[in-house]
């Protein structure tokens, strides 16, 4: 895979909050701070599943509220 493709997929995983990326640093012998590789951490599976269910539940609640509002308007 090309670097750009990998970057794109990593960005998508970060946007979906499935992956966290942290920059790392090292100290040289001369005492200077230098940037190092990025450290990628996968979010725990159970957290991902719970967040998904929470989003689905919120969408369902909004849909039910809209249906109730539409029914109330139709009754008027």
PDB file of N, CA and C in Angstrom:
ATOM      1  N   UNK A   1       0.833  -1.185   0.000  1.00  0.00           N
ATOM      2  CA  UNK A   1       0.000   0.000   0.000  1.00  0.00           C
ATOM      3  C   UNK A   1       0.873   1.242   0.000  1.00  0.00           C
ATOM      4  N   UNK A   2       0.360   2.276  -0.598  1.00  0.00           N
ATOM      5  CA  UNK A   2       1.113   3.525  -0.589  1.00  0.00           C
ATOM      6  C   UNK A   2       0.915   4.222   0.759  1.00  0.00           C
ATOM      7  N   UNK A   3       1.828   5.139   1.070  1.00  0.00           N
ATOM      8  CA  UNK A   3       1.732   5.893   2.325  1.00  0.00           C
ATOM      9  C   UNK A   3       0.429   6.674   2.408  1.00  0.00           C
ATOM     10  N   UNK A   4       0.021   7.273   1.293  1.00  0.00           N
ATOM     11  CA  UNK A   4      -1.205   8.077   1.293  1.00  0.00           C
ATOM     12  C   UNK A   4      -2.433   7.222   1.605  1.00  0.00           C
ATOM     13  N   UNK A   5      -2.466   6.011   1.109  1.00  0.00           N
ATOM     14  CA  UNK A   5      -3.588   5.112   1.377  1.00  0.00           C
ATOM     15  C   UNK A   5      -3.641   4.758   2.856  1.00  0.00           C
ATOM     16  N   UNK A   6      -2.496   4.443   3.427  1.00  0.00           N
ATOM     17  CA  UNK A   6      -2.428   4.105   4.853  1.00  0.00           C
ATOM     18  C   UNK A   6      -2.867   5.311   5.687  1.00  0.00           C
ATOM     19  N   UNK A   7      -2.374   6.492   5.350  1.00  0.00           N
ATOM     20  CA  UNK A   7      -2.763   7.714   6.065  1.00  0.00           C
ATOM     21  C   UNK A   7      -4.272   7.929   6.021  1.00  0.00           C
ATOM     22  N   UNK A   8      -4.852   7.714   4.852  1.00  0.00           N
ATOM     23  CA  UNK A   8      -6.296   7.903   4.666  1.00  0.00           C
ATOM     24  C   UNK A   8      -7.074   6.960   5.574  1.00  0.00           C
ATOM     25  N   UNK A   9      -6.694   5.687   5.612  1.00  0.00           N
ATOM     26  CA  UNK A   9      -7.406   4.718   6.432  1.00  0.00           C
ATOM     27  C   UNK A   9      -7.210   4.981   7.920  1.00  0.00           C
ATOM     28  N   UNK A  10      -6.019   5.380   8.307  1.00  0.00           N
ATOM     29  CA  UNK A  10      -5.779   5.713   9.710  1.00  0.00           C
ATOM     30  C   UNK A  10      -6.625   6.917  10.103  1.00  0.00           C
ATOM     31  N   UNK A  11      -6.707   7.924   9.245  1.00  0.00           N
ATOM     32  CA  UNK A  11      -7.531   9.102   9.518  1.00  0.00           C
ATOM     33  C   UNK A  11      -8.998   8.703   9.684  1.00  0.00           C
ATOM     34  N   UNK A  12      -9.482   7.796   8.845  1.00  0.00           N
ATOM     35  CA  UNK A  12     -10.869   7.335   8.959  1.00  0.00           C
ATOM     36  C   UNK A  12     -11.109   6.611  10.287  1.00  0.00           C
ATOM     37  N   UNK A  13     -10.163   5.785  10.690  1.00  0.00           N
ATOM     38  CA  UNK A  13     -10.295   5.085  11.974  1.00  0.00           C
ATOM     39  C   UNK A  13     -10.275   6.065  13.141  1.00  0.00           C
ATOM     40  N   UNK A  14      -9.466   7.123  13.035  1.00  0.00           N
ATOM     41  CA  UNK A  14      -9.431   8.147  14.076  1.00  0.00           C
ATOM     42  C   UNK A  14     -10.758   8.909  14.127  1.00  0.00           C
ATOM     43  N   UNK A  15     -11.321   9.235  12.981  1.00  0.00           N
ATOM     44  CA  UNK A  15     -12.595   9.955  12.924  1.00  0.00           C
ATOM     45  C   UNK A  15     -13.723   9.127  13.537  1.00  0.00           C
ATOM     46  N   UNK A  16     -13.661   7.829  13.372  1.00  0.00           N
ATOM     47  CA  UNK A  16     -14.665   6.936  13.946  1.00  0.00           C
ATOM     48  C   UNK A  16     -14.336   6.593  15.401  1.00  0.00           C
ATOM     49  N   UNK A  17     -13.258   7.144  15.907  1.00  0.00           N
ATOM     50  CA  UNK A  17     -12.786   6.927  17.275  1.00  0.00           C
ATOM     51  C   UNK A  17     -12.516   5.454  17.592  1.00  0.00           C
ATOM     52  N   UNK A  18     -12.007   4.742  16.598  1.00  0.00           N
ATOM     53  CA  UNK A  18     -11.607   3.353  16.795  1.00  0.00           C
ATOM     54  C   UNK A  18     -10.117   3.239  17.075  1.00  0.00           C
ATOM     55  N   UNK A  19      -9.389   4.313  16.791  1.00  0.00           N
ATOM     56  CA  UNK A  19      -7.939   4.320  16.895  1.00  0.00           C
ATOM     57  C   UNK A  19      -7.500   5.676  17.435  1.00  0.00           C
ATOM     58  N   UNK A  20      -6.540   5.674  18.339  1.00  0.00           N
ATOM     59  CA  UNK A  20      -5.957   6.902  18.850  1.00  0.00           C
ATOM     60  C   UNK A  20      -4.504   6.976  18.397  1.00  0.00           C
ATOM     61  N   UNK A  21      -4.072   8.155  17.993  1.00  0.00           N
ATOM     62  CA  UNK A  21      -2.707   8.341  17.528  1.00  0.00           C
ATOM     63  C   UNK A  21      -2.022   9.381  18.399  1.00  0.00           C
ATOM     64  N   UNK A  22      -0.828   9.039  18.874  1.00  0.00           N
ATOM     65  CA  UNK A  22      -0.056   9.957  19.707  1.00  0.00           C
ATOM     66  C   UNK A  22       1.342  10.117  19.108  1.00  0.00           C
ATOM     67  N   UNK A  23       1.841  11.337  19.057  1.00  0.00           N
ATOM     68  CA  UNK A  23       3.228  11.512  18.624  1.00  0.00           C
ATOM     69  C   UNK A  23       4.173  11.092  19.758  1.00  0.00           C
ATOM     70  N   UNK A  24       5.331  10.607  19.413  1.00  0.00           N
ATOM     71  CA  UNK A  24       6.329  10.244  20.426  1.00  0.00           C
ATOM     72  C   UNK A  24       7.569  11.093  20.198  1.00  0.00           C
ATOM     73  N   UNK A  25       8.348  11.260  21.244  1.00  0.00           N
ATOM     74  CA  UNK A  25       9.569  12.063  21.169  1.00  0.00           C
ATOM     75  C   UNK A  25      10.726  11.286  21.781  1.00  0.00           C
ATOM     76  N   UNK A  26      11.923  11.625  21.353  1.00  0.00           N
ATOM     77  CA  UNK A  26      13.128  11.061  21.954  1.00  0.00           C
ATOM     78  C   UNK A  26      14.080  12.197  22.278  1.00  0.00           C
ATOM     79  N   UNK A  27      14.982  11.941  23.169  1.00  0.00           N
ATOM     80  CA  UNK A  27      16.039  12.904  23.495  1.00  0.00           C
ATOM     81  C   UNK A  27      17.337  12.395  22.885  1.00  0.00           C
ATOM     82  N   UNK A  28      17.995  13.259  22.144  1.00  0.00           N
ATOM     83  CA  UNK A  28      19.265  12.865  21.544  1.00  0.00           C
ATOM     84  C   UNK A  28      20.356  12.950  22.597  1.00  0.00           C
ATOM     85  N   UNK A  29      21.505  12.442  22.266  1.00  0.00           N
ATOM     86  CA  UNK A  29      22.634  12.512  23.201  1.00  0.00           C
ATOM     87  C   UNK A  29      23.022  13.959  23.485  1.00  0.00           C
ATOM     88  N   UNK A  30      22.737  14.826  22.513  1.00  0.00           N
ATOM     89  CA  UNK A  30      23.045  16.246  22.679  1.00  0.00           C
ATOM     90  C   UNK A  30      21.980  16.953  23.524  1.00  0.00           C
ATOM     91  N   UNK A  31      20.942  16.220  23.945  1.00  0.00           N
ATOM     92  CA  UNK A  31      19.913  16.797  24.792  1.00  0.00           C
ATOM     93  C   UNK A  31      18.797  17.489  24.033  1.00  0.00           C
ATOM     94  N   UNK A  32      18.709  17.259  22.734  1.00  0.00           N
ATOM     95  CA  UNK A  32      17.656  17.887  21.942  1.00  0.00           C
ATOM     96  C   UNK A  32      16.463  16.935  21.826  1.00  0.00           C
ATOM     97  N   UNK A  33      15.266  17.527  21.820  1.00  0.00           N
ATOM     98  CA  UNK A  33      14.053  16.736  21.612  1.00  0.00           C
ATOM     99  C   UNK A  33      13.835  16.549  20.126  1.00  0.00           C
ATOM    100  N   UNK A  34      13.536  15.335  19.720  1.00  0.00           N
ATOM    101  CA  UNK A  34      13.243  15.031  18.313  1.00  0.00           C
ATOM    102  C   UNK A  34      11.930  14.269  18.229  1.00  0.00           C
ATOM    103  N   UNK A  35      11.180  14.532  17.156  1.00  0.00           N
ATOM    104  CA  UNK A  35       9.960  13.775  16.904  1.00  0.00           C
ATOM    105  C   UNK A  35      10.324  12.374  16.462  1.00  0.00           C
ATOM    106  N   UNK A  36       9.536  11.428  16.888  1.00  0.00           N
ATOM    107  CA  UNK A  36       9.753  10.040  16.536  1.00  0.00           C
ATOM    108  C   UNK A  36       8.534   9.531  15.787  1.00  0.00           C
ATOM    109  N   UNK A  37       8.332   8.263  15.723  1.00  0.00           N
ATOM    110  CA  UNK A  37       7.183   7.669  15.038  1.00  0.00           C
ATOM    111  C   UNK A  37       5.892   7.955  15.798  1.00  0.00           C
ATOM    112  N   UNK A  38       4.780   7.769  15.126  1.00  0.00           N
ATOM    113  CA  UNK A  38       3.483   7.889  15.771  1.00  0.00           C
ATOM    114  C   UNK A  38       3.146   6.582  16.472  1.00  0.00           C
ATOM    115  N   UNK A  39       2.490   6.700  17.608  1.00  0.00           N
ATOM    116  CA  UNK A  39       2.072   5.530  18.383  1.00  0.00           C
ATOM    117  C   UNK A  39       0.562   5.383  18.219  1.00  0.00           C
ATOM    118  N   UNK A  40       0.115   4.251  17.655  1.00  0.00           N
ATOM    119  CA  UNK A  40      -1.303   4.012  17.404  1.00  0.00           C
ATOM    120  C   UNK A  40      -1.840   3.031  18.440  1.00  0.00           C
ATOM    121  N   UNK A  41      -2.992   3.368  19.015  1.00  0.00           N
ATOM    122  CA  UNK A  41      -3.619   2.512  20.014  1.00  0.00           C
ATOM    123  C   UNK A  41      -5.060   2.240  19.597  1.00  0.00           C
ATOM    124  N   UNK A  42      -5.418   0.968  19.535  1.00  0.00           N
ATOM    125  CA  UNK A  42      -6.798   0.596  19.233  1.00  0.00           C
ATOM    126  C   UNK A  42      -7.651   0.781  20.477  1.00  0.00           C
ATOM    127  N   UNK A  43      -8.842   1.292  20.291  1.00  0.00           N
ATOM    128  CA  UNK A  43      -9.781   1.463  21.394  1.00  0.00           C
ATOM    129  C   UNK A  43     -10.309   0.077  21.770  1.00  0.00           C
ATOM    130  N   UNK A  44     -10.521  -0.187  23.068  1.00  0.00           N
ATOM    131  CA  UNK A  44     -11.039  -1.503  23.469  1.00  0.00           C
ATOM    132  C   UNK A  44     -12.369  -1.816  22.792  1.00  0.00           C
ATOM    133  N   UNK A  45     -12.527  -3.054  22.389  1.00  0.00           N
ATOM    134  CA  UNK A  45     -13.696  -3.480  21.621  1.00  0.00           C
ATOM    135  C   UNK A  45     -15.000  -3.187  22.350  1.00  0.00           C
ATOM    136  N   UNK A  46     -15.057  -3.450  23.639  1.00  0.00           N
ATOM    137  CA  UNK A  46     -16.309  -3.248  24.377  1.00  0.00           C
ATOM    138  C   UNK A  46     -16.693  -1.767  24.393  1.00  0.00           C
ATOM    139  N   UNK A  47     -15.718  -0.874  24.482  1.00  0.00           N
ATOM    140  CA  UNK A  47     -16.001   0.564  24.420  1.00  0.00           C
ATOM    141  C   UNK A  47     -16.598   0.935  23.068  1.00  0.00           C
ATOM    142  N   UNK A  48     -16.055   0.375  22.012  1.00  0.00           N
ATOM    143  CA  UNK A  48     -16.541   0.659  20.661  1.00  0.00           C
ATOM    144  C   UNK A  48     -17.984   0.176  20.509  1.00  0.00           C
ATOM    145  N   UNK A  49     -18.253  -1.027  20.984  1.00  0.00           N
ATOM    146  CA  UNK A  49     -19.596  -1.596  20.888  1.00  0.00           C
ATOM    147  C   UNK A  49     -20.576  -0.752  21.704  1.00  0.00           C
ATOM    148  N   UNK A  50     -20.203  -0.379  22.923  1.00  0.00           N
ATOM    149  CA  UNK A  50     -21.088   0.432  23.766  1.00  0.00           C
ATOM    150  C   UNK A  50     -21.357   1.795  23.134  1.00  0.00           C
ATOM    151  N   UNK A  51     -20.351   2.417  22.567  1.00  0.00           N
ATOM    152  CA  UNK A  51     -20.538   3.716  21.909  1.00  0.00           C
ATOM    153  C   UNK A  51     -21.471   3.577  20.706  1.00  0.00           C
ATOM    154  N   UNK A  52     -21.340   2.499  19.965  1.00  0.00           N
ATOM    155  CA  UNK A  52     -22.214   2.247  18.820  1.00  0.00           C
ATOM    156  C   UNK A  52     -23.665   2.113  19.280  1.00  0.00           C
ATOM    157  N   UNK A  53     -23.885   1.329  20.339  1.00  0.00           N
ATOM    158  CA  UNK A  53     -25.242   1.152  20.853  1.00  0.00           C
ATOM    159  C   UNK A  53     -25.805   2.470  21.380  1.00  0.00           C
ATOM    160  N   UNK A  54     -24.973   3.270  22.032  1.00  0.00           N
ATOM    161  CA  UNK A  54     -25.427   4.575  22.529  1.00  0.00           C
ATOM    162  C   UNK A  54     -25.868   5.476  21.378  1.00  0.00           C
ATOM    163  N   UNK A  55     -25.098   5.483  20.282  1.00  0.00           N
ATOM    164  CA  UNK A  55     -25.473   6.297  19.119  1.00  0.00           C
ATOM    165  C   UNK A  55     -26.773   5.805  18.507  1.00  0.00           C
ATOM    166  N   UNK A  56     -26.929   4.484  18.407  1.00  0.00           N
ATOM    167  CA  UNK A  56     -28.150   3.912  17.840  1.00  0.00           C
ATOM    168  C   UNK A  56     -29.364   4.264  18.714  1.00  0.00           C
ATOM    169  N   UNK A  57     -29.200   4.180  20.029  1.00  0.00           N
ATOM    170  CA  UNK A  57     -30.285   4.497  20.951  1.00  0.00           C
ATOM    171  C   UNK A  57     -30.673   5.968  20.836  1.00  0.00           C
ATOM    172  N   UNK A  58     -29.682   6.845  20.728  1.00  0.00           N
ATOM    173  CA  UNK A  58     -29.958   8.282  20.574  1.00  0.00           C
ATOM    174  C   UNK A  58     -30.725   8.540  19.276  1.00  0.00           C
ATOM    175  N   UNK A  59     -30.341   7.892  18.204  1.00  0.00           N
ATOM    176  CA  UNK A  59     -31.060   8.047  16.929  1.00  0.00           C
ATOM    177  C   UNK A  59     -32.498   7.555  17.043  1.00  0.00           C
ATOM    178  N   UNK A  60     -32.683   6.441  17.729  1.00  0.00           N
ATOM    179  CA  UNK A  60     -34.022   5.893  17.913  1.00  0.00           C
ATOM    180  C   UNK A  60     -34.891   6.854  18.721  1.00  0.00           C
ATOM    181  N   UNK A  61     -34.331   7.422  19.786  1.00  0.00           N
ATOM    182  CA  UNK A  61     -35.084   8.371  20.605  1.00  0.00           C
ATOM    183  C   UNK A  61     -35.496   9.596  19.787  1.00  0.00           C
ATOM    184  N   UNK A  62     -34.621  10.084  18.945  1.00  0.00           N
ATOM    185  CA  UNK A  62     -34.942  11.233  18.093  1.00  0.00           C
ATOM    186  C   UNK A  62     -36.062  10.867  17.118  1.00  0.00           C
ATOM    187  N   UNK A  63     -35.972   9.675  16.541  1.00  0.00           N
ATOM    188  CA  UNK A  63     -37.006   9.219  15.600  1.00  0.00           C
ATOM    189  C   UNK A  63     -38.355   9.121  16.292  1.00  0.00           C
ATOM    190  N   UNK A  64     -38.388   8.572  17.496  1.00  0.00           N
ATOM    191  CA  UNK A  64     -39.641   8.432  18.246  1.00  0.00           C
ATOM    192  C   UNK A  64     -40.214   9.815  18.566  1.00  0.00           C
ATOM    193  N   UNK A  65     -39.350  10.765  18.975  1.00  0.00           N
ATOM    194  CA  UNK A  65     -39.821  12.114  19.273  1.00  0.00           C
ATOM    195  C   UNK A  65     -40.413  12.778  18.037  1.00  0.00           C
ATOM    196  N   UNK A  66     -39.785  12.582  16.891  1.00  0.00           N
ATOM    197  CA  UNK A  66     -40.302  13.146  15.639  1.00  0.00           C
ATOM    198  C   UNK A  66     -41.655  12.526  15.274  1.00  0.00           C
ATOM    199  N   UNK A  67     -41.763  11.218  15.456  1.00  0.00           N
ATOM    200  CA  UNK A  67     -43.023  10.552  15.149  1.00  0.00           C
ATOM    201  C   UNK A  67     -44.147  11.044  16.064  1.00  0.00           C
ATOM    202  N   UNK A  68     -43.829  11.234  17.342  1.00  0.00           N
ATOM    203  CA  UNK A  68     -44.829  11.740  18.277  1.00  0.00           C
ATOM    204  C   UNK A  68     -45.249  13.160  17.904  1.00  0.00           C
ATOM    205  N   UNK A  69     -44.276  14.007  17.521  1.00  0.00           N
ATOM    206  CA  UNK A  69     -44.588  15.380  17.134  1.00  0.00           C
ATOM    207  C   UNK A  69     -45.444  15.397  15.864  1.00  0.00           C
ATOM    208  N   UNK A  70     -45.149  14.523  14.922  1.00  0.00           N
ATOM    209  CA  UNK A  70     -45.927  14.456  13.688  1.00  0.00           C
ATOM    210  C   UNK A  70     -47.346  13.962  13.984  1.00  0.00           C
ATOM    211  N   UNK A  71     -47.481  12.992  14.892  1.00  0.00           N
ATOM    212  CA  UNK A  71     -48.804  12.484  15.247  1.00  0.00           C
ATOM    213  C   UNK A  71     -49.607  13.556  15.981  1.00  0.00           C
ATOM    214  N   UNK A  72     -48.963  14.334  16.823  1.00  0.00           N
ATOM    215  CA  UNK A  72     -49.644  15.404  17.556  1.00  0.00           C
ATOM    216  C   UNK A  72     -50.123  16.479  16.586  1.00  0.00           C
ATOM    217  N   UNK A  73     -49.339  16.781  15.581  1.00  0.00           N
ATOM    218  CA  UNK A  73     -49.746  17.771  14.591  1.00  0.00           C
ATOM    219  C   UNK A  73     -50.890  17.248  13.733  1.00  0.00           C
ATOM    220  N   UNK A  74     -50.894  15.985  13.455  1.00  0.00           N
ATOM    221  CA  UNK A  74     -51.944  15.393  12.629  1.00  0.00           C
ATOM    222  C   UNK A  74     -53.278  15.369  13.381  1.00  0.00           C
ATOM    223  N   UNK A  75     -53.229  15.257  14.716  1.00  0.00           N
ATOM    224  CA  UNK A  75     -54.434  15.225  15.531  1.00  0.00           C
ATOM    225  C   UNK A  75     -55.068  16.605  15.662  1.00  0.00           C
ATOM    226  N   UNK A  76     -54.346  17.650  15.401  1.00  0.00           N
ATOM    227  CA  UNK A  76     -54.875  19.015  15.556  1.00  0.00           C
ATOM    228  C   UNK A  76     -55.807  19.378  14.478  1.00  0.00           C
TER     229      UNK A  76
END
